[in-house]
Coordinates of C-alpha atoms and ligand atoms in Angstrom, one line a residue:
X1 CA 91.2 15.0 22.9
X2 CA 92.4 11.5 21.6
X3 CA 95.5 10.1 23.3
X4 CA 97.0 7.2 21.6
X5 CA 99.8 5.6 19.3
X6 CA 101.1 8.0 17.1
X7 CA 104.4 5.8 16.0
X8 CA 104.8 2.2 16.4
X9 CA 107.9 -0.1 15.3
X10 CA 109.6 -3.2 16.4
X11 CA 112.9 -5.0 16.6
X12 CA 114.1 -8.3 16.4
X13 CA 117.8 -10.0 16.6
X14 CA 119.2 -11.1 13.2
X15 CA 119.0 -14.9 13.8
X16 CA 116.5 -17.5 13.9
X17 CA 115.9 -21.2 14.1
X18 CA 113.3 -22.8 12.1
X19 CA 110.8 -25.0 13.8
X20 CA 111.3 -27.8 11.5
X21 CA 114.4 -28.3 12.5
X22 CA 114.4 -28.0 16.4
X23 CA 111.2 -30.6 16.2
X24 CA 113.7 -32.8 14.3
X25 CA 116.3 -32.5 17.0
X26 CA 113.7 -33.2 19.7
X27 CA 112.2 -36.3 17.7
X28 CA 108.9 -34.3 18.0
X29 CA 106.5 -34.3 14.4
X30 CA 106.7 -31.0 13.1
X31 CA 103.5 -30.5 12.8
X32 CA 103.2 -30.4 16.9
X33 CA 104.9 -27.0 16.3
X34 CA 103.6 -25.4 13.0
X35 CA 99.9 -26.5 13.6
X36 CA 99.6 -27.1 17.7
X37 CA 101.4 -24.4 18.7
X38 CA 101.1 -22.4 15.3
X39 CA 105.2 -21.4 15.0
X40 CA 107.1 -21.3 12.1
X41 CA 110.7 -19.6 13.3
X42 CA 112.0 -18.5 16.3
X43 CA 114.2 -15.6 17.0
X44 CA 117.4 -16.2 18.6
X45 CA 119.5 -13.6 20.4
X46 CA 123.6 -13.5 21.2
X47 CA 125.0 -12.2 24.1
X48 CA 125.4 -8.9 23.1
X49 CA 122.2 -8.4 22.9
X50 CA 119.7 -7.6 25.5
X51 CA 116.1 -5.8 26.2
X52 CA 118.5 -2.2 26.4
X53 CA 119.9 -3.4 22.5
X54 CA 116.4 -4.6 21.4
X55 CA 114.6 -1.3 23.1
X56 CA 116.7 1.4 21.4
X57 CA 116.8 -0.5 18.0
X58 CA 112.9 -0.4 18.1
X59 CA 112.8 3.3 19.1
X60 CA 115.5 4.4 17.0
X61 CA 113.1 3.9 14.1
X62 CA 110.2 6.0 15.3
X63 CA 111.7 8.8 17.6
X64 CA 112.7 11.8 15.5
X65 CA 114.9 14.8 16.8
X66 CA 111.8 16.9 17.2
X67 CA 110.2 14.0 19.5
X68 CA 113.4 13.6 21.5
X69 CA 112.7 17.3 22.9
X70 CA 109.2 16.3 23.7
X71 CA 109.1 13.3 25.5
X72 CA 109.3 13.3 29.3
X73 CA 108.5 10.1 29.9
X74 CA 110.3 6.8 29.1
X75 CA 108.8 3.4 30.5
X76 CA 110.1 -0.2 29.5
X77 CA 107.7 -2.7 30.2
X78 CA 110.0 -6.1 30.7
X79 CA 110.5 -9.6 32.8
X80 CA 114.1 -9.7 31.3
X81 CA 115.8 -6.9 33.2
X82 CA 119.6 -6.8 33.5
X83 CA 119.6 -5.1 36.7
X84 CA 117.6 -5.6 40.0
X85 CA 117.8 -1.7 40.4
X86 CA 118.7 0.5 37.3
X87 CA 116.4 0.6 34.7
X88 CA 117.0 -0.5 31.2
X89 CA 114.5 2.8 30.6
X90 CA 117.5 5.4 31.8
X91 CA 119.9 3.4 29.4
X92 CA 117.7 3.7 26.2
X93 CA 117.0 7.4 27.4
X94 CA 120.8 8.1 27.1
X95 CA 121.7 6.1 24.2
X96 CA 118.8 7.7 22.2
X97 CA 119.8 11.3 23.4
X98 CA 116.5 12.2 24.9
X99 CA 116.2 15.5 26.6
X100 CA 117.3 15.3 30.3
X101 CA 114.5 16.4 32.2
X102 CA 112.5 13.5 31.5
X103 CA 111.2 10.2 33.8
X104 CA 112.9 7.0 32.9
X105 CA 112.0 3.7 34.7
X106 CA 111.0 0.3 34.1
X107 CA 107.8 -1.9 34.8
X108 CA 107.3 -5.7 35.5
X109 CA 104.2 -8.3 35.9
X110 CA 105.3 -10.9 33.0
X111 CA 103.6 -10.4 29.7
X112 CA 101.6 -7.6 31.3
X113 CA 103.8 -4.8 32.1
X114 CA 103.8 -3.5 28.5
X115 CA 100.0 -2.7 28.9
X116 CA 100.8 -1.1 32.3
X117 CA 103.5 1.0 30.7
X118 CA 101.1 1.9 27.7
X119 CA 98.3 3.2 30.0
X120 CA 100.6 5.0 32.2
X121 CA 102.0 6.8 29.5
X122 CA 98.3 7.6 28.4
X123 CA 97.4 9.0 31.6
X124 CA 100.8 11.4 31.5
X125 CA 99.5 12.8 27.9
X126 CA 96.4 13.2 29.0
X127 CA 97.3 15.7 32.0
X128 CA 100.2 17.1 29.9
X129 CA 98.8 17.3 26.2
X130 CA 101.8 18.9 24.6
X131 CA 104.1 16.4 25.9
X132 CA 104.9 12.8 24.6
X133 CA 106.0 9.2 25.8
X134 CA 108.1 6.6 24.9
X135 CA 106.8 3.1 25.6
X136 CA 109.2 0.0 25.1
X137 CA 108.2 -3.5 25.9
X138 CA 111.0 -5.6 25.2
X139 CA 112.1 -9.2 26.5
X140 CA 113.8 -12.4 26.0
X141 CA 111.7 -15.5 26.6
X142 CA 113.9 -18.5 27.1
X143 CA 112.7 -21.7 28.9
X144 CA 115.9 -23.9 28.2
X145 CA 117.2 -26.6 25.8
X146 CA 115.2 -29.6 25.6
X147 CA 112.5 -28.2 28.0
X148 CA 108.8 -28.3 27.5
X149 CA 108.7 -24.6 27.0
X150 CA 111.6 -24.5 24.2
X151 CA 109.2 -24.2 21.3
X152 CA 107.8 -21.0 22.6
X153 CA 110.9 -19.1 22.9
X154 CA 111.6 -15.8 21.2
X155 CA 112.7 -12.3 21.7
X156 CA 112.3 -8.5 20.5
X157 CA 111.2 -5.3 21.2
X158 CA 108.2 -2.8 20.6
X159 CA 108.4 0.9 20.9
X160 CA 105.6 3.1 20.6
X161 CA 105.4 6.9 21.0
X162 CA 102.4 8.1 22.8
X163 CA 101.0 11.5 22.0
X164 CA 97.8 13.7 21.8
X165 CA 96.0 13.4 18.6
X166 CA 97.7 10.3 17.8
X167 CA 98.3 9.4 13.8
X168 CA 97.7 5.8 14.2
X169 CA 95.4 4.5 17.3
X170 CA 93.4 6.6 19.9
X171 CA 93.6 4.7 23.4
X172 CA 89.9 4.4 24.7
X173 CA 89.1 5.1 28.3
X174 CA 87.5 1.5 28.4
X175 CA 90.0 -0.7 30.4
X176 CA 88.5 -3.7 32.2
X177 CA 91.3 -5.4 34.7
X178 CA 91.6 -8.6 36.3
X179 CA 94.1 -10.0 39.0
X180 CA 94.1 -13.5 40.4
X181 CA 96.9 -14.8 42.4
X182 CA 98.3 -18.0 40.9
X183 CA 101.5 -19.7 40.0
X184 CA 101.3 -20.8 36.2
X185 CA 104.8 -18.6 35.6
X186 CA 106.9 -17.1 37.7
X187 CA 110.9 -16.6 38.0
X188 CA 112.4 -16.5 41.4
X189 CA 115.7 -14.4 41.7
X190 CA 117.8 -17.4 42.0
X191 CA 116.4 -19.0 38.7
X192 CA 117.9 -18.5 35.4
X193 CA 114.6 -19.5 33.5
X194 CA 111.2 -19.3 34.7
X195 CA 109.3 -22.2 36.3
X196 CA 106.4 -22.8 34.3
X197 CA 103.0 -24.9 34.5
X198 CA 102.2 -24.8 31.0
X199 CA 99.0 -26.3 30.9
X200 CA 97.7 -24.3 33.5
X201 CA 99.0 -21.0 32.3
X202 CA 96.8 -22.0 28.9
X203 CA 93.8 -22.4 31.3
X204 CA 94.2 -19.1 33.4
X205 CA 94.6 -17.3 30.0
X206 CA 91.5 -18.4 28.6
X207 CA 89.9 -17.6 32.2
X208 CA 91.2 -14.7 32.1
X209 CA 90.3 -13.8 28.7
X210 CA 86.3 -14.7 28.9
X211 CA 86.3 -12.9 32.2
X212 CA 87.3 -9.7 31.0
X213 CA 85.3 -10.0 27.9
X214 CA 82.4 -10.6 29.8
X215 CA 82.8 -7.6 32.1
X216 CA 83.7 -5.5 29.0
X217 CA 80.5 -6.1 27.2
X218 CA 78.4 -5.2 30.5
X219 CA 80.7 -2.2 31.6
X220 CA 81.1 -0.9 28.0
X221 CA 78.1 -2.0 26.5
X222 CA 79.2 -3.1 23.7
X223 CA 79.0 -6.4 21.6
X224 CA 81.3 -8.4 19.2
X225 CA 80.1 -6.6 16.1
X226 CA 81.6 -3.4 17.9
X227 CA 84.9 -4.7 17.3
X228 CA 86.8 -4.8 13.7
X229 CA 89.3 -7.4 15.5
X230 CA 90.2 -8.7 18.7
X231 CA 94.0 -9.0 19.3
X232 CA 95.8 -11.3 22.0
X233 CA 98.9 -11.6 23.9
X234 CA 100.7 -14.2 21.7
X235 CA 102.9 -16.7 23.8
X236 CA 102.4 -19.0 20.9
X237 CA 100.2 -18.2 18.2
X238 CA 97.7 -21.2 18.7
X239 CA 96.8 -19.5 22.3
X240 CA 94.8 -16.7 21.4
X241 CA 93.3 -18.3 18.8
X242 CA 92.1 -20.9 21.6
X243 CA 90.8 -17.8 23.6
X244 CA 89.2 -16.4 20.6
X245 CA 87.3 -19.5 19.9
X246 CA 85.9 -20.0 23.6
X247 CA 83.6 -16.6 23.1
X248 CA 82.5 -18.0 19.8
X249 CA 79.2 -20.3 21.0
X250 CA 77.9 -16.5 21.2
X251 CA 78.6 -15.4 17.8
X252 CA 76.9 -16.0 14.5
X253 CA 79.1 -18.4 12.2
X254 CA 79.9 -15.1 9.9
X255 CA 80.9 -13.0 13.0
X256 CA 83.3 -16.0 14.0
X257 CA 84.9 -16.2 10.2
X258 CA 85.2 -12.2 10.2
X259 CA 87.1 -12.3 13.7
X260 CA 89.3 -15.4 12.9
X261 CA 90.4 -13.7 9.5
X262 CA 91.5 -10.4 11.5
X263 CA 93.4 -12.8 14.1
X264 CA 95.3 -14.6 11.1
X265 CA 96.3 -11.1 10.0
X266 CA 97.4 -10.6 13.8
X267 CA 99.7 -13.9 14.0
X268 CA 101.6 -13.4 10.8
X269 CA 105.0 -11.8 12.1
X270 CA 104.6 -13.8 15.5
X271 CA 104.8 -17.3 13.8
X272 CA 107.9 -15.6 12.2
X273 CA 109.3 -14.9 15.6
X274 CA 108.0 -16.7 18.9
X275 CA 106.8 -15.0 22.1
X276 CA 108.1 -11.3 22.9
X277 CA 106.5 -12.0 26.4
X278 CA 105.5 -8.0 26.8
X279 CA 105.8 -6.8 23.3
X280 CA 103.9 -10.0 21.7
X281 CA 100.5 -8.4 21.8
X282 CA 101.7 -5.2 20.4
X283 CA 103.6 -7.0 17.6
X284 CA 100.2 -8.8 16.9
X285 CA 99.0 -5.4 16.5
X286 CA 101.2 -4.0 14.2
X287 CA 101.2 -7.8 12.2
X288 CA 97.4 -7.0 12.0
X289 CA 97.5 -3.3 10.8
X290 CA 100.2 -4.3 8.1
X291 CA 98.8 -7.2 6.8
X292 CA 94.6 -6.4 7.0
X293 CA 93.2 -4.7 4.0
X294 CA 89.5 -5.0 5.9
X295 CA 90.3 -2.4 8.4
X296 CA 89.3 1.1 8.2
X297 CA 89.5 4.6 10.2
X298 CA 87.0 4.6 12.9
X299 CA 87.3 1.1 13.8
X300 CA 87.8 -0.4 16.9
X301 CA 90.2 -3.1 17.8
X302 CA 90.1 -5.0 21.0
X303 CA 93.1 -5.9 22.8
X304 CA 93.6 -8.7 25.5
X305 CA 96.9 -8.2 27.4
X306 CA 97.8 -11.0 29.8
X307 CA 100.5 -11.6 32.4
X308 CA 101.2 -15.1 33.9
X309 CA 101.2 -14.5 37.8
X310 CA 98.0 -13.4 36.9
X311 CA 97.0 -10.3 35.9
X312 CA 94.7 -9.1 32.3
X313 CA 93.3 -6.2 31.1
X314 CA 91.0 -5.7 27.9
X315 CA 90.7 -2.3 26.4
X316 CA 90.5 -1.2 23.0
X317 CA 91.9 1.4 20.2
X318 CA 90.2 3.3 17.7
X319 CA 91.8 3.4 14.2
X320 CA 92.7 7.3 13.3
X321 CA 92.2 8.8 9.6
X322 CA 95.1 8.3 7.7
X323 CA 96.7 5.5 9.7
X324 CA 98.2 3.7 6.8
X325 CA 100.3 6.2 5.5
X326 CA 102.0 5.9 9.1
X327 CA 102.9 2.4 8.7
X328 CA 106.1 0.6 8.1
X329 CA 105.1 -2.6 6.1
X330 CA 107.8 -3.0 3.4
X331 CA 110.4 -2.1 6.1
X332 CA 109.2 -4.7 8.9
X333 CA 108.8 -7.2 6.3
X334 CA 112.5 -6.6 5.2
X335 CA 113.5 -6.9 8.6
X336 CA 112.2 -10.2 9.2
X337 CA 113.0 -11.8 5.6
X338 CA 116.5 -10.5 5.7
X339 CA 117.3 -12.6 8.8
X340 CA 120.1 -15.6 9.0
X341 CA 118.8 -19.0 9.6
X342 CA 120.6 -21.0 12.2
X343 CA 121.4 -24.5 12.4
X344 CA 120.4 -26.7 15.4
X345 CA 123.9 -26.7 16.2
X346 CA 124.8 -22.8 16.0
X347 CA 121.2 -22.4 17.7
X348 CA 122.4 -24.5 20.9
X349 CA 126.2 -23.0 21.1
X350 CA 124.5 -19.5 20.8
X351 CA 121.9 -20.4 23.5
X352 CA 124.7 -21.5 26.2
X353 CA 127.0 -18.8 25.1
X354 CA 126.7 -16.2 28.0
X355 CA 128.1 -13.1 29.2
X356 CA 130.6 -13.9 32.2
X357 CA 129.2 -14.0 35.4
X358 CA 132.5 -13.2 37.1
X359 CA 133.6 -9.8 37.4
X360 CA 136.2 -8.8 35.2
X361 CA 137.3 -6.2 31.9
X362 CA 135.4 -8.2 29.0
X363 CA 135.6 -6.6 25.3
X364 CA 133.4 -8.2 22.2
X365 CA 133.2 -8.2 18.7
X366 CA 129.8 -7.2 17.7
X367 CA 129.3 -4.3 15.5
X368 CA 125.8 -4.1 15.4
X369 CA 124.2 -0.8 16.2
X370 CA 123.2 -1.3 19.5
X371 CA 125.1 -4.2 21.2
X372 CA 127.4 -4.8 24.0
X373 CA 130.7 -4.1 23.2
X374 CA 132.3 -4.3 26.7
X375 CA 131.7 -5.3 30.1
X376 CA 133.6 -3.9 33.4
X377 CA 132.6 -3.5 37.1
X378 CA 129.3 -5.1 36.3
X379 CA 128.6 -2.2 33.5
X380 CA 127.3 -3.0 29.9
X381 CA 128.7 -0.6 27.4
X382 CA 126.9 -0.4 24.2
X383 CA 127.5 0.5 20.8
X384 CA 125.4 3.3 19.3
Ligands
LIG401 N1 100.1 -32.4 14.9 C1 99.2 -31.2 15.2 N2 99.0 -30.6 16.4 C2 99.6 -31.7 17.2 C3 100.8 -32.6 17.2 C4 100.7 -32.7 15.8 N3 101.5 -34.1 15.5 N4 101.1 -33.2 18.4 C5 100.8 -32.4 19.4 N5 99.7 -31.2 19.0 C6 98.9 -30.4 19.4 C7 98.3 -30.7 20.6 O1 96.8 -31.3 20.4 C8 98.0 -29.3 21.7 O2 96.9 -28.8 20.8 P1 95.8 -28.2 21.7 O3 96.3 -27.0 22.5 O4 95.1 -27.3 20.6 O5 95.0 -29.2 22.4 C9 99.4 -28.3 20.9 O6 99.8 -29.4 20.0 C10 100.3 -28.5 22.0 O7 100.3 -29.9 22.6 P2 100.8 -30.3 24.0 O8 100.9 -31.7 24.3 O9 99.7 -29.6 25.2 O10 102.2 -29.7 24.1 P3 103.1 -29.7 25.1 O11 102.8 -30.3 26.3 O12 104.5 -29.3 25.1 O13 103.1 -28.1 26.1 C11 102.9 -25.4 26.1 C12 102.7 -26.9 25.2 C13 102.3 -24.3 25.3 C14 102.0 -25.8 27.4 C15 104.5 -25.8 26.3 O14 105.2 -25.5 25.4 C16 104.8 -24.7 27.3 O15 104.6 -24.5 28.7 N6 105.1 -23.5 27.0 C17 105.5 -22.1 28.1 C18 104.0 -21.7 28.5 C19 103.3 -20.9 27.5 O16 103.5 -20.1 26.7 N7 102.1 -20.6 28.1 C20 101.0 -19.7 27.4 C21 100.4 -19.0 28.3 S1 100.9 -17.6 29.2

């Protein structure tokens, strides 16, 4: 029995900042952002949206009424939680109207959490093949204005419906994991934004990739030729490219070109959105499926998941017959092209405009489907 991703979708907010405008405002050469980091646009979120609204909006696109009766498990992978206790998953479960006899919870380990959630969902469906699981990877990557990490911000959510005999991708049972206790990126509970040693994080990312890649080749008895594409966690799109190139010396030139062409297809959407933390590997996967004509059913796609701190995993997916008919390419592209470009002043204002920290009774005017319309007694009330 195959188990895997039956449906997949993403959602990003309606506003973005062009990286040329950010570069000009920060007295930086725009090529550093466009070429050096590989980012063209950055998604920006208003205060009335959060991981719940992003996650619900992504999930709504794929969860049918029939699915709602079959979902037993709702897991949100995130490092942008609104609450130390209550999970975003139980709120999304309620907003979507999923049948009540379900487990709903949140998982965390930096940008790795979405993969932890996906693998838990796979295990659950393996034990209960007639049931389904909803996995959401949702985050808001914010480092602060005028910080080193600012050009690698972004936000959004990816939702995946996991089932037996999936329509898009089977998840192979070939995971290789790696853990290393290191402080390259962390956010103590008294900090609004993460603390980051950016250059160390690049180094640990590449080292983690080469370690799980080599271990994967050994344990699973594969070579690079067994992979139609390698897809990476994308804090910014140059990062995965650097890791991919780290394993090039063992490959022929033809092999290198093939994998780098697939890589270019996998980063089309992230160049437009920025970092989704937990969701970025999966936005890369959607981008690859939507933008590649070279893939075919039966192909194996390698997935490198990385969460600073650091936990990583390499595993693979197998493309299912007829997967192309399940994709929503036009809708995905329309979501990105219909967005509104912000000026640098609007971006900075939106960045600093936050939900009130003092308890009270607040009403907001945001008529977006899935937005916070009220805050009272520490409870966020959502449009839906
Ligand atoms: N034209 C083209 N490329 C340029 C350039 C220009 N004018 N100016 C700089 N660059 C290139 C640099 O050569 C470098 O490329 P390389 O990585 O291939 O060597 C790249 O742009 C970044 O320059 P760098 O000086 O290293 O940038 P930085 O000191 O501002 O730091 C990050 C970049 C990513 C470390 C920083 O944005 C950060 O801390 N981000 C958050 C953490 C993160 O995303 N970590 C990733 C792993 S999880």
